[in-house]
mmCIF file of C-alpha atoms in Angstrom:
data_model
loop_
_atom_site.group_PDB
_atom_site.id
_atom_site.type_symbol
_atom_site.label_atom_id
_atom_site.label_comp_id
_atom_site.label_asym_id
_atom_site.label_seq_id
_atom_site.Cartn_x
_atom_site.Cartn_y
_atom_site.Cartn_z
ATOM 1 C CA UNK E 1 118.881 -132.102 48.640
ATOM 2 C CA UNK E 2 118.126 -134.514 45.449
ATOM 3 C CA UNK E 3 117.657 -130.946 43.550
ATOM 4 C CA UNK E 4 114.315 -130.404 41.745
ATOM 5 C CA UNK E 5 112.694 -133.260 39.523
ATOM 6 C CA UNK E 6 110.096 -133.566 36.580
ATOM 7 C CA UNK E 7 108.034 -136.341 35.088
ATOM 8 C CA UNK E 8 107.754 -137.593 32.373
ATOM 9 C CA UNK E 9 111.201 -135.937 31.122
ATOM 10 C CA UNK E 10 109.523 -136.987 27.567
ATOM 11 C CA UNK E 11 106.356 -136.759 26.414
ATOM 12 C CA UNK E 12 104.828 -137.269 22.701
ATOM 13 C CA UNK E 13 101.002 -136.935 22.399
ATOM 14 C CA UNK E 14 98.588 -136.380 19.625
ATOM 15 C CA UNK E 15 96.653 -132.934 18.407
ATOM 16 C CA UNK E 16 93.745 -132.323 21.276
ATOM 17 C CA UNK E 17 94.599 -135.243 23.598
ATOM 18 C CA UNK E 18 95.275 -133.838 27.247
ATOM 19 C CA UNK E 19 98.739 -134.072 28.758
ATOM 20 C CA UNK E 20 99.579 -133.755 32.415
ATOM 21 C CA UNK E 21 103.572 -133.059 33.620
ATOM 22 C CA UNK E 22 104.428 -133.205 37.387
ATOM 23 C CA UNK E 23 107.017 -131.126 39.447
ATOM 24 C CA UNK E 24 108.588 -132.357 43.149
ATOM 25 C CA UNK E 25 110.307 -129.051 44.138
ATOM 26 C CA UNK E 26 113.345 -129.542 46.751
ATOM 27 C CA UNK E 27 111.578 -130.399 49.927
ATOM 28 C CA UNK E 28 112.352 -127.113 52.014
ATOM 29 C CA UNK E 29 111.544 -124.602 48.763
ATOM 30 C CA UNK E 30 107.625 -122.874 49.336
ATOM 31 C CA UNK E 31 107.770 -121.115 45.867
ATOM 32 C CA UNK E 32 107.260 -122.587 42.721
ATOM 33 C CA UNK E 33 107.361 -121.721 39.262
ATOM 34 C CA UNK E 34 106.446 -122.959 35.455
ATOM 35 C CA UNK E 35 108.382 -121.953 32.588
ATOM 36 C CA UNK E 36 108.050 -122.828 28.974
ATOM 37 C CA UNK E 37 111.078 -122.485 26.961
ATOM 38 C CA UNK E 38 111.243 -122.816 22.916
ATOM 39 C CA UNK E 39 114.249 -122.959 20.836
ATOM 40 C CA UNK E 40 116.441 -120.589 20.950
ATOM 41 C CA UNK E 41 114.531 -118.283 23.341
ATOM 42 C CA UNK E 42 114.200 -117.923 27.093
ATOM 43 C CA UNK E 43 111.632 -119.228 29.450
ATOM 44 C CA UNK E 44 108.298 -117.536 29.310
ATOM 45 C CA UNK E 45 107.037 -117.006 32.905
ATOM 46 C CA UNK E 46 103.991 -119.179 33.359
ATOM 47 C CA UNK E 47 102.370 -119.371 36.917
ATOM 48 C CA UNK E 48 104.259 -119.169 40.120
ATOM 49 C CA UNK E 49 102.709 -120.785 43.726
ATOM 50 C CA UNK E 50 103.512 -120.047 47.206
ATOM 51 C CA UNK E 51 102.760 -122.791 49.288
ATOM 52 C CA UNK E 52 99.469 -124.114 47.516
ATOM 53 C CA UNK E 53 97.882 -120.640 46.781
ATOM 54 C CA UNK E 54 98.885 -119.874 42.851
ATOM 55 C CA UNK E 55 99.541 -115.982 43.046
ATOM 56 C CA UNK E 56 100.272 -115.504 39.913
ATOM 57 C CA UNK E 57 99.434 -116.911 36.177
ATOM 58 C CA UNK E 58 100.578 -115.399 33.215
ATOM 59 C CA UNK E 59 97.813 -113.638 31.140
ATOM 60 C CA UNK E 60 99.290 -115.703 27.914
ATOM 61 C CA UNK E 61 98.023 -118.674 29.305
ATOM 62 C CA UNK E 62 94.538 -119.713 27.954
ATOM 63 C CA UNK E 63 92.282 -121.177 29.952
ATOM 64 C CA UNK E 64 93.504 -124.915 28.089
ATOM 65 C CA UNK E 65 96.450 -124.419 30.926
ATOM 66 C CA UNK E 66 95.910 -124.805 34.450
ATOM 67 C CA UNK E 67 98.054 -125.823 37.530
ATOM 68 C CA UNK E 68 98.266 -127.073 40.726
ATOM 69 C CA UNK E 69 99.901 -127.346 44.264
ATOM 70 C CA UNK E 70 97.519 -129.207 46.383
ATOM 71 C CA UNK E 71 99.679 -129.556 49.295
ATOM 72 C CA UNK E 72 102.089 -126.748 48.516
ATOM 73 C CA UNK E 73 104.718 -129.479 48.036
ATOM 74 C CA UNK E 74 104.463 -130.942 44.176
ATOM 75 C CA UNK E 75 102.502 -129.008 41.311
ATOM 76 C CA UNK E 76 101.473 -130.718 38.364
ATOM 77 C CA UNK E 77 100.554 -128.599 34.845
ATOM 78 C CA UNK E 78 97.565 -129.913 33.023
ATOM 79 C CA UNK E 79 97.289 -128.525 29.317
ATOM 80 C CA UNK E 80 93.922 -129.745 27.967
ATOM 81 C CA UNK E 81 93.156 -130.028 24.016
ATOM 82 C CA UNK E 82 96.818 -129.871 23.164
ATOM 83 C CA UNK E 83 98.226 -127.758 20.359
ATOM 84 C CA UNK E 84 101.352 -127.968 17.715
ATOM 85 C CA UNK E 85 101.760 -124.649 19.469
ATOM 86 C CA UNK E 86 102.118 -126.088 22.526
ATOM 87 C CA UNK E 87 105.346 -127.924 22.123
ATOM 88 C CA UNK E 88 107.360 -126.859 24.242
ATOM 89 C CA UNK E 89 110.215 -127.720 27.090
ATOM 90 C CA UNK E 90 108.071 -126.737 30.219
ATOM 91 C CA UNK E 91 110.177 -126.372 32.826
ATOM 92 C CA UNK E 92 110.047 -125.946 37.051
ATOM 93 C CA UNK E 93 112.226 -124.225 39.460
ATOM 94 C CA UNK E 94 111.340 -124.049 43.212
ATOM 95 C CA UNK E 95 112.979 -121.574 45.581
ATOM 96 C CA UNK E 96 113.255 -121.355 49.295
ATOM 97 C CA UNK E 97 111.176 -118.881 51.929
ATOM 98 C CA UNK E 98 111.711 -115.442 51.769
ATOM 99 C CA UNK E 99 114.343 -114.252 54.787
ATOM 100 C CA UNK E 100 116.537 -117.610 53.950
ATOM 101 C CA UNK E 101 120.030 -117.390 52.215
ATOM 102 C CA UNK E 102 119.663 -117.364 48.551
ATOM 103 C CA UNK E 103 115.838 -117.188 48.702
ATOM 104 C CA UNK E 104 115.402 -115.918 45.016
ATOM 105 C CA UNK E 105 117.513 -118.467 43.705
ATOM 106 C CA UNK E 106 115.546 -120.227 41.194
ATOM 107 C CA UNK E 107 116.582 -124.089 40.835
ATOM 108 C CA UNK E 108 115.241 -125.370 37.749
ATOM 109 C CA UNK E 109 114.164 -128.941 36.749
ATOM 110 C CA UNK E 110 115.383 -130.465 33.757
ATOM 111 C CA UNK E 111 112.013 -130.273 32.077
ATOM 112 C CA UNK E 112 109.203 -131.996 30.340
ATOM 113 C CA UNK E 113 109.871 -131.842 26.309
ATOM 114 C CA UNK E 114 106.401 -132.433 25.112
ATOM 115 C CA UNK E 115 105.843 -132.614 21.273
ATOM 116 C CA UNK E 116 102.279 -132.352 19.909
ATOM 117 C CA UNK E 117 101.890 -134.208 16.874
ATOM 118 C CA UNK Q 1 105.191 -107.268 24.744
ATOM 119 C CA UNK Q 2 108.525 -108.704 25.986
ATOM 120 C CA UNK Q 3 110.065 -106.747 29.278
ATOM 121 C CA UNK Q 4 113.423 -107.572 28.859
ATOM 122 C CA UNK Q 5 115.895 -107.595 25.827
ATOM 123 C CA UNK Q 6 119.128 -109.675 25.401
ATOM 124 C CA UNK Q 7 122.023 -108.898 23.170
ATOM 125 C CA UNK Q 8 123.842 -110.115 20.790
ATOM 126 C CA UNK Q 9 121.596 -113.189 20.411
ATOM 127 C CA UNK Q 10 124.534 -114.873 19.272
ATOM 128 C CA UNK Q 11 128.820 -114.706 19.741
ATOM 129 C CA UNK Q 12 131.516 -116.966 18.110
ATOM 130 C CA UNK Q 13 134.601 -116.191 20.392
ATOM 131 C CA UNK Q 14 137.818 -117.770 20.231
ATOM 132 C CA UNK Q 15 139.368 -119.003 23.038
ATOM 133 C CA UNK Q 16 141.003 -116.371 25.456
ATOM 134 C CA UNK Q 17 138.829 -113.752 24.133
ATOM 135 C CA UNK Q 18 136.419 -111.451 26.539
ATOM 136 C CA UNK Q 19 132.674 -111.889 26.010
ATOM 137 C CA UNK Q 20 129.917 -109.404 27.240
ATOM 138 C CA UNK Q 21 126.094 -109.965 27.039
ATOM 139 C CA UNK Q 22 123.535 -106.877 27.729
ATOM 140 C CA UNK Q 23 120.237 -107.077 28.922
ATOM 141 C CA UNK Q 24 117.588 -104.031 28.823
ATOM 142 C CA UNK Q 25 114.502 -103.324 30.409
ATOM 143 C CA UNK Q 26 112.256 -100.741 29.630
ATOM 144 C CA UNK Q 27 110.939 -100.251 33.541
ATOM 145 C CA UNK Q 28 112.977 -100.178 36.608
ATOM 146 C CA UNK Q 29 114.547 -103.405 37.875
ATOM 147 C CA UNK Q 30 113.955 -104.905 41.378
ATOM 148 C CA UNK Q 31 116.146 -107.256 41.313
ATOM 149 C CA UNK Q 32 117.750 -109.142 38.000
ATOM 150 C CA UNK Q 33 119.434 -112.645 37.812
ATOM 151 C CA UNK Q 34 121.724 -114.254 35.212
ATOM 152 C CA UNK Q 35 121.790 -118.217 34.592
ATOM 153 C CA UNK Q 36 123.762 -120.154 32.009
ATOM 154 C CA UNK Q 37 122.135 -123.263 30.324
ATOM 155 C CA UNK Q 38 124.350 -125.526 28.436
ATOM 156 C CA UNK Q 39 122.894 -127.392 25.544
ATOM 157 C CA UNK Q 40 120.522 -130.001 26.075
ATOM 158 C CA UNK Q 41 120.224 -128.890 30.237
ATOM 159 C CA UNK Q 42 118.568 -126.620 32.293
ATOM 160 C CA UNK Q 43 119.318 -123.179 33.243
ATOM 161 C CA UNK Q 44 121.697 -122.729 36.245
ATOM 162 C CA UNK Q 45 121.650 -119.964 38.184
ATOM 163 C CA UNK Q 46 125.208 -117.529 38.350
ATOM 164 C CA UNK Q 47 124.223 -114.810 40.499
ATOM 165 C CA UNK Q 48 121.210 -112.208 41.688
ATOM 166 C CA UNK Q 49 122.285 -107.893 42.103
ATOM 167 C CA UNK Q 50 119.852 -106.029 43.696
ATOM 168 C CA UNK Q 51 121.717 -102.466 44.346
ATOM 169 C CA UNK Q 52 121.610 -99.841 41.929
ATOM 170 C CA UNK Q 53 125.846 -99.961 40.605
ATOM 171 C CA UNK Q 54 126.296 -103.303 42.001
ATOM 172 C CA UNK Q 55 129.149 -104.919 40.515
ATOM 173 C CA UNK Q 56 130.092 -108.692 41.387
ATOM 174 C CA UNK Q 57 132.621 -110.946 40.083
ATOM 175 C CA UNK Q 58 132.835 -114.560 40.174
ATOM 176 C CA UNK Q 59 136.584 -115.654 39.047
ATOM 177 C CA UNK Q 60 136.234 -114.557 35.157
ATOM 178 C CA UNK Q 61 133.075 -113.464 35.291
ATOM 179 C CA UNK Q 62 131.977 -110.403 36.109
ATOM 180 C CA UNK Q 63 128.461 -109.148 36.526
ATOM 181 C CA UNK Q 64 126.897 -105.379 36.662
ATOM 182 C CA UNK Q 65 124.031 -104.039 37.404
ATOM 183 C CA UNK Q 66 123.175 -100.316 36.072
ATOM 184 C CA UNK Q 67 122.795 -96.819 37.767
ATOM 185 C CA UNK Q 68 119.434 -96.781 36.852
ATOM 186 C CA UNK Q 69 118.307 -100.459 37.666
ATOM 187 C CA UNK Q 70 117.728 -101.261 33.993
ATOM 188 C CA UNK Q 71 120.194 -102.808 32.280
ATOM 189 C CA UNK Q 72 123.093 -104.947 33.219
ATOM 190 C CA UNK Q 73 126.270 -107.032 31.897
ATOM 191 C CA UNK Q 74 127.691 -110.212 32.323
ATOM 192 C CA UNK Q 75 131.477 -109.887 30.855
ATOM 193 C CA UNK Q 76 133.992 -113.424 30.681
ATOM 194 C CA UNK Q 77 137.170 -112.838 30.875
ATOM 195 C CA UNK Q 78 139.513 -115.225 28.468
ATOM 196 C CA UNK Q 79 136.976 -117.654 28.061
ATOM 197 C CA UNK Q 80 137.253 -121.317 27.873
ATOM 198 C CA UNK Q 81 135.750 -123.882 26.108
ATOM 199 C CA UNK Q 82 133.948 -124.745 29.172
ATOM 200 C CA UNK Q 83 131.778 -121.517 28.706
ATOM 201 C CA UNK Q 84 129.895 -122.589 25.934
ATOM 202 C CA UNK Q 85 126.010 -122.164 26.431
ATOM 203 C CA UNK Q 86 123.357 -119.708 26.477
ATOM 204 C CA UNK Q 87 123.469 -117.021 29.474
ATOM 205 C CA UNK Q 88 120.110 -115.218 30.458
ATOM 206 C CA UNK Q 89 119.179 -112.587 32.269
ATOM 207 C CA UNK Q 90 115.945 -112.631 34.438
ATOM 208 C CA UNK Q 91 114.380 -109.629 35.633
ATOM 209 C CA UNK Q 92 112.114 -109.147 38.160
ATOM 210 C CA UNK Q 93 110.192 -105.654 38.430
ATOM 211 C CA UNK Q 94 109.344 -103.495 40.949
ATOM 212 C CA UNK Q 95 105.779 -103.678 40.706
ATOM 213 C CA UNK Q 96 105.361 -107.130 40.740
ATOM 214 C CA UNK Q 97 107.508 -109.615 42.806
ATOM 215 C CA UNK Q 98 105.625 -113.041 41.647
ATOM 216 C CA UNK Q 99 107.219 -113.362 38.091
ATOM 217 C CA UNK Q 100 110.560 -113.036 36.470
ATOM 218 C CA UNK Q 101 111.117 -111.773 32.447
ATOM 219 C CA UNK Q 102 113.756 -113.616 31.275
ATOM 220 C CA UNK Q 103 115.867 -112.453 28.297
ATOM 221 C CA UNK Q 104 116.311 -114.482 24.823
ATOM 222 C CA UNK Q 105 119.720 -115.569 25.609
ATOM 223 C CA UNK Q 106 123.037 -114.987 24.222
ATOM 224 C CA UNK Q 107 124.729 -117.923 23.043
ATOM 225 C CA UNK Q 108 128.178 -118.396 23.281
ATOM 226 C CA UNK Q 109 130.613 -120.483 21.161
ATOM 227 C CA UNK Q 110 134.212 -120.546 22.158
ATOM 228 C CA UNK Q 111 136.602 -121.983 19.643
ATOM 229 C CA UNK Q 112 139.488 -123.803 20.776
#
């Protein structure tokens, strides 16, 4: 279990270029989520996958924002035209099958910090 | 508009004193989780109650989950330095299992 892991961990870009961050969930976990966190507040609930089928995608998300699973192992996040808005830490936590112990445990990456200049 | 609320967003202990953090929802709760991220790292999760009462302690910590399924507490006993971060609550509700609402945090400084 090498825990869950992001890339870049860093990522600077200019106004309206496109940015892409990748996610390797730990190897067992079917569920996968995106966060984006800010300063000083939580992380906002993004998309969430089960296997490669995205079941859910938060409604805050414009359609600049899209994500994938292709294999239901990684995901990678896309955000297209970036923002200033759109710095952010995005973050991804994976969690194991339903009817497993701890199966809601969320374990989180340490996250893509992506300033938009 | 945002699902669940955190409070205080902020508390300056010293060390030894208690510490409690409250988290609100305005719907019923399936299920609601509390992590602690220290600065600069990730959040780490703490703990998951799912039963309407529930009450679960881990050493000084000790977590509750309310009557109603709304609102819960995370209380530190005598904290230590080594509880400095932010602690959130994440709630998931019962009409949707795909997404969790986390809470704004409450950030904790313990003075030595």
């Amino acid at each position: 279990d090498t825990g869950v892991s992001q890339d870049p961990r860093h990522k600077i870009t200019k106004r309206g270029q496109n940015v892409t961050f990748r996610c390797d969930p730990i190897s067992e976990h079917n569920r996968l989520y995106w966060y984006r966190q800010t300063l000083g507040q939580g992380p906002e609930f993004l998309t969430y996958f089960q296997n490669e089928a995205q079941l859910e995608k938060s409604r805050l998300l414009s359609d600049r924002f899209s994500a994938e699973r292709p294999k239901g192992s990684f995901s990678t996040l896309e955000i297209q035209r970036t923002e200033q808005g759109d710095s952010a830490m995005y973050l991804c936590a994976s969690s194991a099958p339903p009817g497993t112990v701890l199966r809601d445990t969320q374990y989180f990456g340490p996250g893509t910090r992506l300033t938009v200049l | 508009g945002q699902q669940v609320m955190q409070i205080p967003q902020y508390q300056h202990v010293q060390e030894g004193e208690d510490f409690t953090t409250y988290c609100n929802s305005s719907t019923t709760l399936s299920n609601i989780q509390w992590y602690k991220q220290r600065p600069g790292g990730h959040p780490v999760f703490l703990i998951q109650l799912v039963k309407s009462g529930e009450v679960k302690k881990q050493k000084r910590l000790t977590f509750q989950f309310g009557e109603a399924k709304k609102n819960s507490s995370l209380h530190i006993t005598a904290t230590q330095t080594t509880d400095v971060g932010t602690y959130f609550c994440a709630g998931r509700m019962r009409y949707n299992f795909n997404k969790f609402y986390f809470g704004s945090g409450t950030k904790l400084n313990v003075k030595p």
